[in-house]
CSV table of C-alpha atoms and ligand atoms in Angstrom, one decimal:
chain,number,residue,atom,x,y,z
E,1,UNK,CA,0.0,0.0,0.0
E,2,UNK,CA,1.6,3.3,-1.0
E,3,UNK,CA,1.6,5.5,2.2
E,4,UNK,CA,2.1,8.6,0.1
E,5,UNK,CA,0.5,9.8,-3.1
E,6,UNK,CA,2.7,10.6,-6.0
E,7,UNK,CA,3.8,14.2,-6.4
E,8,UNK,CA,0.7,16.2,-7.4
E,9,UNK,CA,1.4,18.4,-10.5
E,10,UNK,CA,-0.7,20.7,-12.7
E,11,UNK,CA,-1.9,18.5,-15.6
E,12,UNK,CA,0.0,20.6,-18.1
E,13,UNK,CA,3.2,20.2,-16.1
E,14,UNK,CA,2.6,16.5,-15.8
E,15,UNK,CA,2.1,16.1,-19.6
E,16,UNK,CA,5.2,18.2,-20.2
E,17,UNK,CA,7.3,16.0,-17.9
E,18,UNK,CA,5.9,12.9,-19.5
E,19,UNK,CA,6.9,14.2,-23.0
E,20,UNK,CA,10.5,14.6,-21.7
E,21,UNK,CA,10.7,11.2,-20.1
E,22,UNK,CA,9.0,9.6,-23.2
E,23,UNK,CA,11.0,11.6,-25.8
E,24,UNK,CA,11.7,9.9,-29.2
E,25,UNK,CA,15.5,9.3,-28.6
E,26,UNK,CA,14.8,7.7,-25.2
E,27,UNK,CA,11.9,5.6,-26.5
E,28,UNK,CA,14.1,4.3,-29.3
E,29,UNK,CA,16.8,3.3,-26.8
E,30,UNK,CA,14.9,1.8,-23.9
E,31,UNK,CA,11.4,1.1,-25.3
E,32,UNK,CA,8.0,2.4,-24.3
E,33,UNK,CA,7.4,0.2,-21.3
E,34,UNK,CA,10.7,1.0,-19.6
E,35,UNK,CA,10.4,4.8,-20.4
E,36,UNK,CA,6.8,4.8,-19.0
E,37,UNK,CA,7.9,2.9,-15.9
E,38,UNK,CA,10.8,5.4,-15.2
E,39,UNK,CA,8.3,8.3,-15.5
E,40,UNK,CA,5.9,6.7,-13.0
E,41,UNK,CA,8.7,5.9,-10.6
E,42,UNK,CA,9.9,9.5,-10.9
E,43,UNK,CA,6.4,10.8,-9.8
E,44,UNK,CA,6.4,8.4,-6.9
E,45,UNK,CA,9.9,8.9,-5.6
E,46,UNK,CA,9.7,12.8,-5.7
E,47,UNK,CA,7.1,12.8,-2.9
E,48,UNK,CA,9.3,10.6,-0.7
E,49,UNK,CA,12.5,11.7,1.1
E,50,UNK,CA,15.8,10.1,0.1
E,51,UNK,CA,16.7,7.1,2.3
E,52,UNK,CA,20.0,8.6,3.6
E,53,UNK,CA,20.7,11.9,5.3
E,54,UNK,CA,23.9,13.4,3.9
E,55,UNK,CA,26.2,15.4,6.2
E,56,UNK,CA,29.2,17.3,4.8
E,57,UNK,CA,31.9,17.0,7.4
E,58,UNK,CA,34.2,20.1,7.9
E,59,UNK,CA,37.4,18.1,7.2
E,60,UNK,CA,39.3,21.5,7.0
E,61,UNK,CA,38.7,21.7,10.8
E,62,UNK,CA,39.0,18.1,12.0
E,63,UNK,CA,39.6,14.6,10.6
E,64,UNK,CA,36.5,12.7,9.3
E,65,UNK,CA,36.8,10.0,12.0
E,66,UNK,CA,36.8,12.6,14.8
E,67,UNK,CA,33.7,14.2,13.4
E,68,UNK,CA,32.0,10.8,13.0
E,69,UNK,CA,32.8,10.1,16.7
E,70,UNK,CA,31.5,13.4,17.9
E,71,UNK,CA,28.3,13.1,15.8
E,72,UNK,CA,27.7,9.7,17.2
E,73,UNK,CA,28.0,11.1,20.8
E,74,UNK,CA,25.6,14.0,19.9
E,75,UNK,CA,23.0,11.8,18.3
E,76,UNK,CA,23.2,9.4,21.2
E,77,UNK,CA,22.4,12.3,23.6
E,78,UNK,CA,19.5,13.1,21.4
E,79,UNK,CA,18.2,9.5,21.5
E,80,UNK,CA,18.6,9.5,25.3
E,81,UNK,CA,16.4,12.6,25.5
E,82,UNK,CA,13.8,10.7,23.4
E,83,UNK,CA,14.3,7.7,25.6
E,84,UNK,CA,15.5,5.3,22.8
E,85,UNK,CA,17.5,2.3,23.9
E,86,UNK,CA,20.3,1.9,21.4
E,87,UNK,CA,23.9,1.9,22.6
E,88,UNK,CA,26.5,4.5,21.7
E,89,UNK,CA,28.2,1.9,19.5
E,90,UNK,CA,25.0,1.3,17.6
E,91,UNK,CA,24.6,5.0,16.9
E,92,UNK,CA,28.2,5.4,15.8
E,93,UNK,CA,27.9,2.3,13.6
E,94,UNK,CA,24.9,3.9,11.8
E,95,UNK,CA,27.0,6.9,10.7
E,96,UNK,CA,28.7,5.7,7.5
E,97,UNK,CA,31.6,7.4,5.7
E,98,UNK,CA,30.8,7.6,2.0
E,99,UNK,CA,33.1,5.1,0.2
E,100,UNK,CA,34.2,7.5,-2.5
E,101,UNK,CA,33.8,11.0,-1.1
E,102,UNK,CA,36.2,11.9,1.7
E,103,UNK,CA,34.1,14.5,3.5
E,104,UNK,CA,30.7,12.8,3.5
E,105,UNK,CA,28.9,11.0,6.3
E,106,UNK,CA,25.6,9.2,5.6
E,107,UNK,CA,22.9,8.4,8.1
E,108,UNK,CA,20.1,6.0,7.1
E,109,UNK,CA,16.5,7.3,7.3
E,110,UNK,CA,14.0,4.9,8.8
E,111,UNK,CA,10.7,5.0,7.0
E,112,UNK,CA,7.9,4.9,6.2
E,113,UNK,CA,7.3,3.5,9.7
E,114,UNK,CA,3.9,2.2,10.8
E,115,UNK,CA,2.5,5.1,12.9
E,116,UNK,CA,-1.0,5.1,14.1
E,117,UNK,CA,-3.0,8.3,13.4
E,118,UNK,CA,-4.6,10.1,16.3
E,119,UNK,CA,-7.9,12.0,16.4
E,120,UNK,CA,-6.4,15.4,17.1
E,121,UNK,CA,-5.0,16.9,13.9
E,122,UNK,CA,-2.6,19.7,13.3
E,123,UNK,CA,-2.3,20.9,9.6
E,124,UNK,CA,1.0,22.4,8.4
E,125,UNK,CA,2.1,24.1,5.2
E,126,UNK,CA,3.6,21.9,2.4
E,127,UNK,CA,7.2,23.2,3.0
E,128,UNK,CA,6.9,22.5,6.7
E,129,UNK,CA,5.5,19.0,5.9
E,130,UNK,CA,8.5,18.4,3.7
E,131,UNK,CA,10.9,19.5,6.4
E,132,UNK,CA,9.2,17.1,8.9
E,133,UNK,CA,9.8,14.3,6.4
E,134,UNK,CA,13.5,15.1,6.5
E,135,UNK,CA,13.7,15.0,10.3
E,136,UNK,CA,12.6,18.5,11.5
E,137,UNK,CA,10.1,19.4,14.3
E,138,UNK,CA,7.2,21.6,13.4
E,139,UNK,CA,8.0,25.3,13.9
E,140,UNK,CA,5.0,27.5,15.0
E,141,UNK,CA,4.9,29.6,11.8
E,142,UNK,CA,4.4,26.4,9.7
E,143,UNK,CA,1.1,25.6,11.6
E,144,UNK,CA,-2.0,26.4,9.6
E,145,UNK,CA,-4.8,24.7,11.5
E,146,UNK,CA,-5.1,23.1,14.9
E,147,UNK,CA,-7.8,21.7,17.1
E,148,UNK,CA,-10.0,24.3,18.8
E,149,UNK,CA,-8.9,23.5,22.3
E,150,UNK,CA,-5.3,22.4,21.7
E,151,UNK,CA,-3.1,22.8,24.8
E,152,UNK,CA,0.7,22.4,25.2
E,153,UNK,CA,1.3,18.8,26.0
E,154,UNK,CA,-1.5,17.4,23.8
E,155,UNK,CA,-0.6,14.5,21.5
E,156,UNK,CA,-1.4,15.3,17.9
E,157,UNK,CA,-1.2,13.9,14.4
E,158,UNK,CA,0.5,16.2,11.9
E,159,UNK,CA,-0.7,16.5,8.3
E,160,UNK,CA,0.8,18.4,5.4
E,161,UNK,CA,-1.5,20.6,3.3
E,162,UNK,CA,0.1,19.7,0.1
E,163,UNK,CA,-2.0,21.9,-2.2
E,164,UNK,CA,-2.0,25.0,0.1
E,165,UNK,CA,-5.8,25.1,0.4
E,166,UNK,CA,-6.3,25.1,4.2
E,167,UNK,CA,-7.3,28.5,5.7
E,168,UNK,CA,-4.9,29.9,8.4
E,169,UNK,CA,-6.4,29.5,11.8
E,170,UNK,CA,-8.9,26.8,10.8
E,171,UNK,CA,-9.8,24.2,13.5
E,172,UNK,CA,-10.1,21.4,10.9
E,173,UNK,CA,-9.4,20.7,7.2
E,174,UNK,CA,-11.2,18.2,5.0
E,175,UNK,CA,-9.1,18.9,1.8
E,176,UNK,CA,-6.1,16.8,0.5
E,177,UNK,CA,-3.7,16.3,3.3
E,178,UNK,CA,-0.9,13.8,3.9
E,179,UNK,CA,0.0,12.3,7.3
E,180,UNK,CA,3.6,12.9,8.3
E,181,UNK,CA,3.7,11.6,11.9
E,182,UNK,CA,2.7,12.3,15.5
E,183,UNK,CA,4.0,14.7,18.0
E,184,UNK,CA,3.4,16.7,21.2
E,185,UNK,CA,2.1,20.3,21.0
E,186,UNK,CA,4.6,22.6,22.7
E,187,UNK,CA,2.2,25.6,22.6
E,188,UNK,CA,-1.5,26.3,23.1
E,189,UNK,CA,-3.6,27.1,20.1
E,190,UNK,CA,-4.2,30.6,21.4
E,191,UNK,CA,-0.5,31.4,21.5
E,192,UNK,CA,0.0,30.2,17.9
E,193,UNK,CA,-2.8,32.1,16.3
E,194,UNK,CA,-4.0,34.8,18.7
E,195,UNK,CA,-0.9,36.9,18.9
E,196,UNK,CA,0.0,40.1,17.0
E,197,UNK,CA,3.5,38.9,16.3
E,198,UNK,CA,4.1,35.6,14.4
E,199,UNK,CA,5.0,33.1,17.1
E,200,UNK,CA,8.5,31.6,16.9
E,201,UNK,CA,9.9,28.3,18.2
E,202,UNK,CA,8.8,24.7,18.1
E,203,UNK,CA,5.0,24.3,17.8
E,204,UNK,CA,4.9,20.5,17.7
E,205,UNK,CA,7.8,18.3,18.8
E,206,UNK,CA,7.7,15.2,16.6
E,207,UNK,CA,7.9,12.0,18.7
E,208,UNK,CA,6.7,9.5,16.0
E,209,UNK,CA,7.6,10.8,12.6
E,210,UNK,CA,6.7,8.7,9.6
E,211,UNK,CA,10.3,9.0,8.5
E,212,UNK,CA,12.8,9.0,11.4
E,213,UNK,CA,16.0,10.8,10.9
E,214,UNK,CA,18.0,12.7,13.5
E,215,UNK,CA,17.2,16.4,14.0
E,216,UNK,CA,20.4,18.4,13.2
E,217,UNK,CA,19.1,21.6,14.7
E,218,UNK,CA,22.1,23.0,16.6
E,219,UNK,CA,24.1,19.7,16.3
E,220,UNK,CA,27.9,20.4,15.8
E,221,UNK,CA,27.2,23.5,13.7
E,222,UNK,CA,30.8,24.0,12.7
E,223,UNK,CA,31.6,20.4,11.9
E,224,UNK,CA,28.5,18.9,10.4
E,225,UNK,CA,26.7,20.7,7.5
E,226,UNK,CA,23.5,19.1,6.1
E,227,UNK,CA,23.8,19.0,2.3
E,228,UNK,CA,22.3,16.8,-0.4
E,229,UNK,CA,24.9,14.3,-1.8
E,230,UNK,CA,24.8,15.7,-5.4
E,231,UNK,CA,25.5,19.2,-4.0
E,232,UNK,CA,28.7,17.9,-2.3
E,233,UNK,CA,29.7,16.2,-5.5
E,234,UNK,CA,29.5,19.6,-7.3
E,235,UNK,CA,32.3,21.0,-5.1
E,236,UNK,CA,34.6,18.1,-5.8
E,237,UNK,CA,33.8,18.2,-9.5
E,238,UNK,CA,34.8,21.9,-9.6
E,239,UNK,CA,38.1,20.8,-8.0
E,240,UNK,CA,39.3,24.2,-6.6
E,241,UNK,CA,42.9,24.4,-5.4
E,242,UNK,CA,44.5,26.5,-2.7
E,243,UNK,CA,45.4,30.0,-3.9
E,244,UNK,CA,42.9,30.1,-6.8
E,245,UNK,CA,40.3,32.8,-7.5
E,246,UNK,CA,36.9,31.1,-7.8
E,247,UNK,CA,33.5,32.7,-8.6
E,248,UNK,CA,30.2,31.2,-7.3
E,249,UNK,CA,27.6,33.1,-9.4
E,250,UNK,CA,24.4,32.1,-7.7
E,251,UNK,CA,25.6,31.4,-4.2
E,252,UNK,CA,22.9,31.8,-1.5
E,253,UNK,CA,22.6,30.3,1.0
E,254,UNK,CA,26.2,29.4,0.5
E,255,UNK,CA,26.4,25.6,1.0
E,256,UNK,CA,28.5,25.1,-2.1
E,257,UNK,CA,30.5,28.4,-1.6
E,258,UNK,CA,31.6,27.2,1.8
E,259,UNK,CA,32.5,23.8,0.5
E,260,UNK,CA,34.7,25.4,-2.2
E,261,UNK,CA,36.5,27.5,0.4
E,262,UNK,CA,37.0,24.4,2.6
E,263,UNK,CA,38.4,22.4,-0.4
E,264,UNK,CA,40.9,25.3,-1.0
E,265,UNK,CA,42.0,25.1,2.7
E,266,UNK,CA,40.6,28.6,3.0
E,267,UNK,CA,43.5,29.9,0.9
E,268,UNK,CA,42.8,32.0,-2.2
E,269,UNK,CA,39.5,33.9,-2.9
E,270,UNK,CA,36.0,32.7,-3.3
E,271,UNK,CA,33.7,35.4,-4.7
E,272,UNK,CA,30.0,34.7,-3.9
E,273,UNK,CA,27.3,36.6,-5.8
E,274,UNK,CA,23.5,36.4,-5.4
E,275,UNK,CA,20.8,38.7,-6.6
E,276,UNK,CA,18.5,38.5,-3.6
E,277,UNK,CA,19.6,40.8,-0.8
E,278,UNK,CA,18.0,39.0,2.1
E,279,UNK,CA,19.5,35.7,1.1
E,280,UNK,CA,23.0,37.2,1.1
E,281,UNK,CA,23.4,37.3,4.9
E,282,UNK,CA,23.0,33.5,5.1
E,283,UNK,CA,26.3,33.1,3.0
E,284,UNK,CA,28.2,35.2,5.5
E,285,UNK,CA,26.6,33.4,8.5
E,286,UNK,CA,27.5,30.0,7.1
E,287,UNK,CA,31.1,31.1,6.3
E,288,UNK,CA,31.5,32.4,9.9
E,289,UNK,CA,30.0,29.2,11.4
E,290,UNK,CA,32.4,27.1,9.4
E,291,UNK,CA,35.4,29.4,10.2
E,292,UNK,CA,36.1,30.3,6.6
E,293,UNK,CA,37.7,33.6,5.8
E,294,UNK,CA,38.4,33.5,2.1
E,295,UNK,CA,34.8,34.2,1.0
E,296,UNK,CA,33.8,37.6,-0.3
E,297,UNK,CA,30.0,38.1,-0.6
E,298,UNK,CA,28.2,40.6,-2.9
E,299,UNK,CA,24.6,41.2,-3.7
E,300,UNK,CA,24.7,41.4,-7.5
E,301,UNK,CA,22.9,40.3,-10.6
E,302,UNK,CA,25.3,37.8,-12.2
E,303,UNK,CA,24.0,38.4,-15.7
E,304,UNK,CA,25.6,41.8,-15.4
E,305,UNK,CA,28.8,40.6,-13.7
E,306,UNK,CA,31.1,41.2,-16.7
E,307,UNK,CA,32.6,44.7,-16.7
E,308,UNK,CA,32.1,46.7,-19.9
E,309,UNK,CA,35.5,48.4,-19.3
E,310,UNK,CA,37.9,45.4,-19.3
E,311,UNK,CA,40.9,47.6,-18.4
E,312,UNK,CA,39.3,48.6,-15.1
E,313,UNK,CA,40.4,46.1,-12.4
E,314,UNK,CA,38.1,45.9,-9.5
E,315,UNK,CA,37.8,43.9,-6.3
E,316,UNK,CA,34.0,43.6,-6.4
E,317,UNK,CA,31.5,43.1,-9.3
E,318,UNK,CA,31.4,43.8,-12.2
E,319,UNK,CA,34.7,42.0,-13.0
E,320,UNK,CA,36.9,42.2,-16.1
E,321,UNK,CA,36.7,39.2,-18.5
E,322,UNK,CA,38.8,36.2,-17.7
E,323,UNK,CA,39.1,37.1,-14.0
E,324,UNK,CA,38.6,33.7,-12.5
E,325,UNK,CA,40.3,30.3,-12.4
E,326,UNK,CA,37.1,28.4,-11.9
E,327,UNK,CA,33.4,29.4,-12.0
E,328,UNK,CA,30.4,27.6,-10.5
E,329,UNK,CA,27.0,28.3,-12.0
E,330,UNK,CA,24.6,26.5,-9.7
E,331,UNK,CA,21.7,27.9,-11.7
E,332,UNK,CA,18.3,29.1,-10.6
E,333,UNK,CA,16.0,26.4,-11.9
E,334,UNK,CA,12.5,24.8,-11.8
E,335,UNK,CA,13.7,22.7,-8.8
E,336,UNK,CA,11.7,19.6,-10.0
E,337,UNK,CA,14.3,17.3,-8.6
E,338,UNK,CA,13.8,18.4,-5.0
E,339,UNK,CA,12.7,15.6,-2.6
E,340,UNK,CA,10.4,15.2,-0.8
E,341,UNK,CA,8.0,17.4,-2.7
E,342,UNK,CA,4.4,16.2,-2.5
E,343,UNK,CA,2.9,18.9,-4.7
E,344,UNK,CA,4.0,21.6,-7.0
E,345,UNK,CA,1.6,24.4,-7.8
E,346,UNK,CA,3.9,25.8,-10.6
E,347,UNK,CA,2.5,26.5,-14.0
E,348,UNK,CA,4.2,25.3,-17.2
E,349,UNK,CA,5.0,28.9,-18.0
E,350,UNK,CA,7.0,29.2,-14.7
E,351,UNK,CA,8.8,26.0,-15.3
E,352,UNK,CA,9.8,27.0,-18.8
E,353,UNK,CA,10.9,30.5,-17.8
E,354,UNK,CA,14.4,29.5,-16.6
E,355,UNK,CA,16.1,28.5,-19.8
E,356,UNK,CA,16.6,32.1,-21.1
E,357,UNK,CA,17.9,33.3,-17.7
E,358,UNK,CA,20.3,30.3,-17.4
E,359,UNK,CA,21.7,31.1,-20.9
E,360,UNK,CA,22.4,34.7,-19.9
E,361,UNK,CA,24.2,33.4,-16.8
E,362,UNK,CA,26.2,30.8,-18.9
E,363,UNK,CA,27.3,33.6,-21.3
E,364,UNK,CA,28.6,35.7,-18.4
E,365,UNK,CA,30.3,32.7,-16.8
E,366,UNK,CA,32.2,31.9,-20.0
E,367,UNK,CA,33.4,35.5,-20.3
E,368,UNK,CA,34.5,35.7,-16.7
E,369,UNK,CA,36.5,32.4,-16.9
E,370,UNK,CA,40.2,32.6,-17.9
E,371,UNK,CA,41.5,30.4,-20.7
E,372,UNK,CA,42.3,27.0,-19.3
E,373,UNK,CA,39.8,27.5,-16.5
E,374,UNK,CA,36.9,25.2,-15.4
E,375,UNK,CA,33.2,26.0,-15.5
E,376,UNK,CA,30.7,23.8,-13.6
E,377,UNK,CA,27.0,24.1,-14.4
E,378,UNK,CA,24.5,22.5,-12.1
E,379,UNK,CA,20.8,22.4,-11.4
E,380,UNK,CA,18.4,20.5,-9.1
E,381,UNK,CA,15.9,19.8,-11.8
E,382,UNK,CA,15.0,17.0,-14.2
E,383,UNK,CA,14.0,18.8,-17.4
E,384,UNK,CA,16.0,18.5,-20.6
E,385,UNK,CA,15.6,22.2,-21.3
E,386,UNK,CA,17.5,23.2,-18.2
E,387,UNK,CA,20.1,20.4,-18.4
E,388,UNK,CA,21.3,18.5,-21.5
E,389,UNK,CA,19.7,21.1,-23.9
E,390,UNK,CA,21.7,23.8,-22.1
E,391,UNK,CA,24.9,21.8,-22.6
E,392,UNK,CA,24.2,21.3,-26.3
E,393,UNK,CA,23.5,25.0,-26.7
E,394,UNK,CA,26.6,26.0,-24.8
E,395,UNK,CA,28.8,23.7,-26.9
E,396,UNK,CA,27.3,25.2,-30.1
E,397,UNK,CA,27.5,28.8,-28.9
E,398,UNK,CA,31.0,28.8,-27.4
E,399,UNK,CA,33.4,26.7,-29.5
E,400,UNK,CA,36.0,27.5,-26.7
E,401,UNK,CA,34.2,25.0,-24.4
E,402,UNK,CA,34.7,21.3,-24.2
E,403,UNK,CA,33.1,18.8,-21.8
E,404,UNK,CA,35.4,17.3,-19.2
E,405,UNK,CA,35.2,14.0,-17.2
E,406,UNK,CA,33.9,14.4,-13.7
E,407,UNK,CA,35.5,13.1,-10.5
E,408,UNK,CA,33.7,11.7,-8.6
E,409,UNK,CA,31.1,10.4,-11.1
E,410,UNK,CA,28.7,8.4,-8.9
E,411,UNK,CA,25.4,9.5,-10.7
E,412,UNK,CA,24.0,8.2,-14.0
E,413,UNK,CA,25.0,9.7,-17.4
E,414,UNK,CA,23.1,12.5,-19.2
E,415,UNK,CA,19.6,11.8,-20.5
E,416,UNK,CA,18.9,11.1,-24.2
E,417,UNK,CA,16.7,13.7,-26.0
E,418,UNK,CA,18.9,16.7,-26.6
E,419,UNK,CA,20.9,15.4,-29.5
E,420,UNK,CA,24.1,14.9,-27.6
E,421,UNK,CA,26.4,12.1,-28.6
E,422,UNK,CA,26.9,9.0,-26.4
E,423,UNK,CA,30.5,10.2,-25.6
E,424,UNK,CA,29.1,13.6,-24.5
E,425,UNK,CA,26.3,12.0,-22.4
E,426,UNK,CA,28.9,9.9,-20.6
E,427,UNK,CA,30.7,13.0,-19.5
E,428,UNK,CA,27.6,14.4,-17.9
E,429,UNK,CA,26.3,13.4,-14.4
E,430,UNK,CA,22.6,13.1,-13.8
E,431,UNK,CA,21.3,12.0,-10.5
E,432,UNK,CA,18.1,10.1,-11.5
E,433,UNK,CA,16.4,8.6,-8.4
E,434,UNK,CA,13.8,7.0,-10.7
E,435,UNK,CA,16.3,4.7,-12.3
E,436,UNK,CA,16.7,2.4,-9.2
E,437,UNK,CA,14.0,3.6,-7.0
E,438,UNK,CA,12.6,0.8,-4.9
E,439,UNK,CA,11.1,1.2,-1.4
E,440,UNK,CA,12.3,-2.2,-0.1
E,441,UNK,CA,15.5,-1.4,1.7
E,442,UNK,CA,17.4,-4.6,0.8
E,443,UNK,CA,16.6,-4.1,-2.9
E,444,UNK,CA,19.6,-1.8,-3.5
E,445,UNK,CA,22.5,-2.1,-1.1
E,446,UNK,CA,25.0,0.6,-0.1
E,447,UNK,CA,26.8,2.5,-1.5
E,448,UNK,CA,24.7,2.2,-4.6
E,449,UNK,CA,21.5,3.1,-2.7
E,450,UNK,CA,23.0,6.2,-1.2
E,451,UNK,CA,24.3,7.3,-4.6
E,452,UNK,CA,21.1,6.8,-6.5
E,453,UNK,CA,18.4,7.5,-3.9
E,454,UNK,CA,19.1,11.3,-4.0
E,455,UNK,CA,17.4,14.4,-5.1
E,456,UNK,CA,17.2,14.8,-8.9
E,457,UNK,CA,20.3,16.8,-10.0
E,458,UNK,CA,22.5,17.6,-13.0
E,459,UNK,CA,26.2,18.4,-13.3
E,460,UNK,CA,28.2,19.4,-16.4
E,461,UNK,CA,31.9,20.3,-16.3
E,462,UNK,CA,33.5,22.4,-19.1
E,463,UNK,CA,37.1,23.5,-19.9
E,464,UNK,CA,37.6,26.8,-21.6
E,465,UNK,CA,40.3,26.6,-24.3
D,1,SAM,N1,24.4,27.5,-4.8
D,1,SAM,C1,23.5,27.7,-3.7
D,1,SAM,C2,23.9,26.7,-2.6
D,1,SAM,O1,24.5,25.7,-2.8
D,1,SAM,O2,23.6,27.0,-1.4
D,1,SAM,C3,22.1,27.5,-4.1
D,1,SAM,C4,21.7,28.4,-5.3
D,1,SAM,S1,20.0,28.4,-5.8
D,1,SAM,C5,20.0,27.0,-6.8
D,1,SAM,C6,20.0,29.6,-7.0
D,1,SAM,C7,20.3,31.0,-6.5
D,1,SAM,O3,20.4,31.9,-7.6
D,1,SAM,C8,19.2,31.6,-5.6
D,1,SAM,O4,19.7,31.9,-4.4
D,1,SAM,C9,18.8,32.9,-6.4
D,1,SAM,O5,18.6,34.0,-5.5
D,1,SAM,C10,20.0,33.2,-7.2
D,1,SAM,N2,19.8,34.0,-8.5
D,1,SAM,C11,18.8,34.0,-9.3
D,1,SAM,N3,19.0,34.8,-10.4
D,1,SAM,C12,20.2,35.4,-10.2
D,1,SAM,C13,21.0,36.3,-10.9
D,1,SAM,N4,20.6,36.8,-12.0
D,1,SAM,N5,22.2,36.6,-10.3
D,1,SAM,C14,22.7,36.1,-9.2
D,1,SAM,N6,21.9,35.2,-8.5
D,1,SAM,C15,20.7,34.8,-8.9
């Protein structure tokens, strides 16, 4: 019995995705039945969380094994508070170093577990529901509806309002909702809804989540950074070296920026740009938390980041052409690879709006890169238009670019459908959870399971000649 529905999409978006996953080139290669089955598995797995939590360890500050030990002790403390009975050795043994990536620790996620629903229901927003599925508690601003007489200490079932249809302050909700687990209310209803200021702090402490994974709230903040596995792969594929000057064009909240600086041993310069002012602060906060000093942050539109006066040398943007040894373009995208995501309310127009912006950013990236430099382009989406088609366009438009092999290459190759050759597809890295997705844990063993049961993600690496 599937506990969750598949991801709910607007019909036009679902048809569009289907046309991508059943494109002519792919149908000719794998046949209709396999292509259809991959597409159905994609819709299913997008609404479920990956089966491992990935932690990037700050190996620029301490050896991996020390961080693993400390994390084991912290998580043991957490379990003692929740009155679980496993021994410290058990907790430590559950934290697995990734076999191919030197700064990654993996923690298995337990779920979906058999949790009995209760009569008292709290309804939370879709984003909050997704966070609960990845191990978070319910924070008060995420609560949309609660029982009329809910008091702190009450046991409640938590449901995610996946389509955003529940009215704030309601006492019940009969629309589409998905059960994400049980918890204990930490606030009365009146203090959640009847205050002038939005209430902060934990509203429901999850005691029986449907998917159990440790809460990392405040756990070893400088040593353990929660990051999806493909995002960590991006930093390694870029391969920055100490002393280089590296540009991260779309950097907030700065997870990859900080990884780049850490890989450089904090020696050299990492320039982080983002267009959204209130996201910029997060980059600086993350850098500070991870004790990184080589990062310079600017609020700037990266499509305008190339200086029109190349002779004018400047520390901040815009920069003269060929200013950087390496450029990361982790592009704004339709985000359709994010997991878990039980519903997307986006229109087809919104999903298709990213390709032109990404091209402008690629154009700026190529100009800002020195000859012999490396450009990495990545997205967390599954469409051809934002991934393989962008690579085909970039290779046509900029003859100075060639595709490069990626290290590590733990994902699948690029997807057929954009006219790229088999050699070119082999150089691309696409994390395609639908290829091996199977809910029975024993079906796909480690490390393959951790490498494939990820968010949907795409990475291309270019060299500029
Ligand atoms: N690289 C980030 C990380 O790993 O934490 C995530 C980046 S997110 C995929 C894309 C970012 O691009 C968003 O923060 C968005 O504000 C930013 N963005 C969108 N358009 C931009 C532009 N024209 N110039 C600079 N940043 C832009």
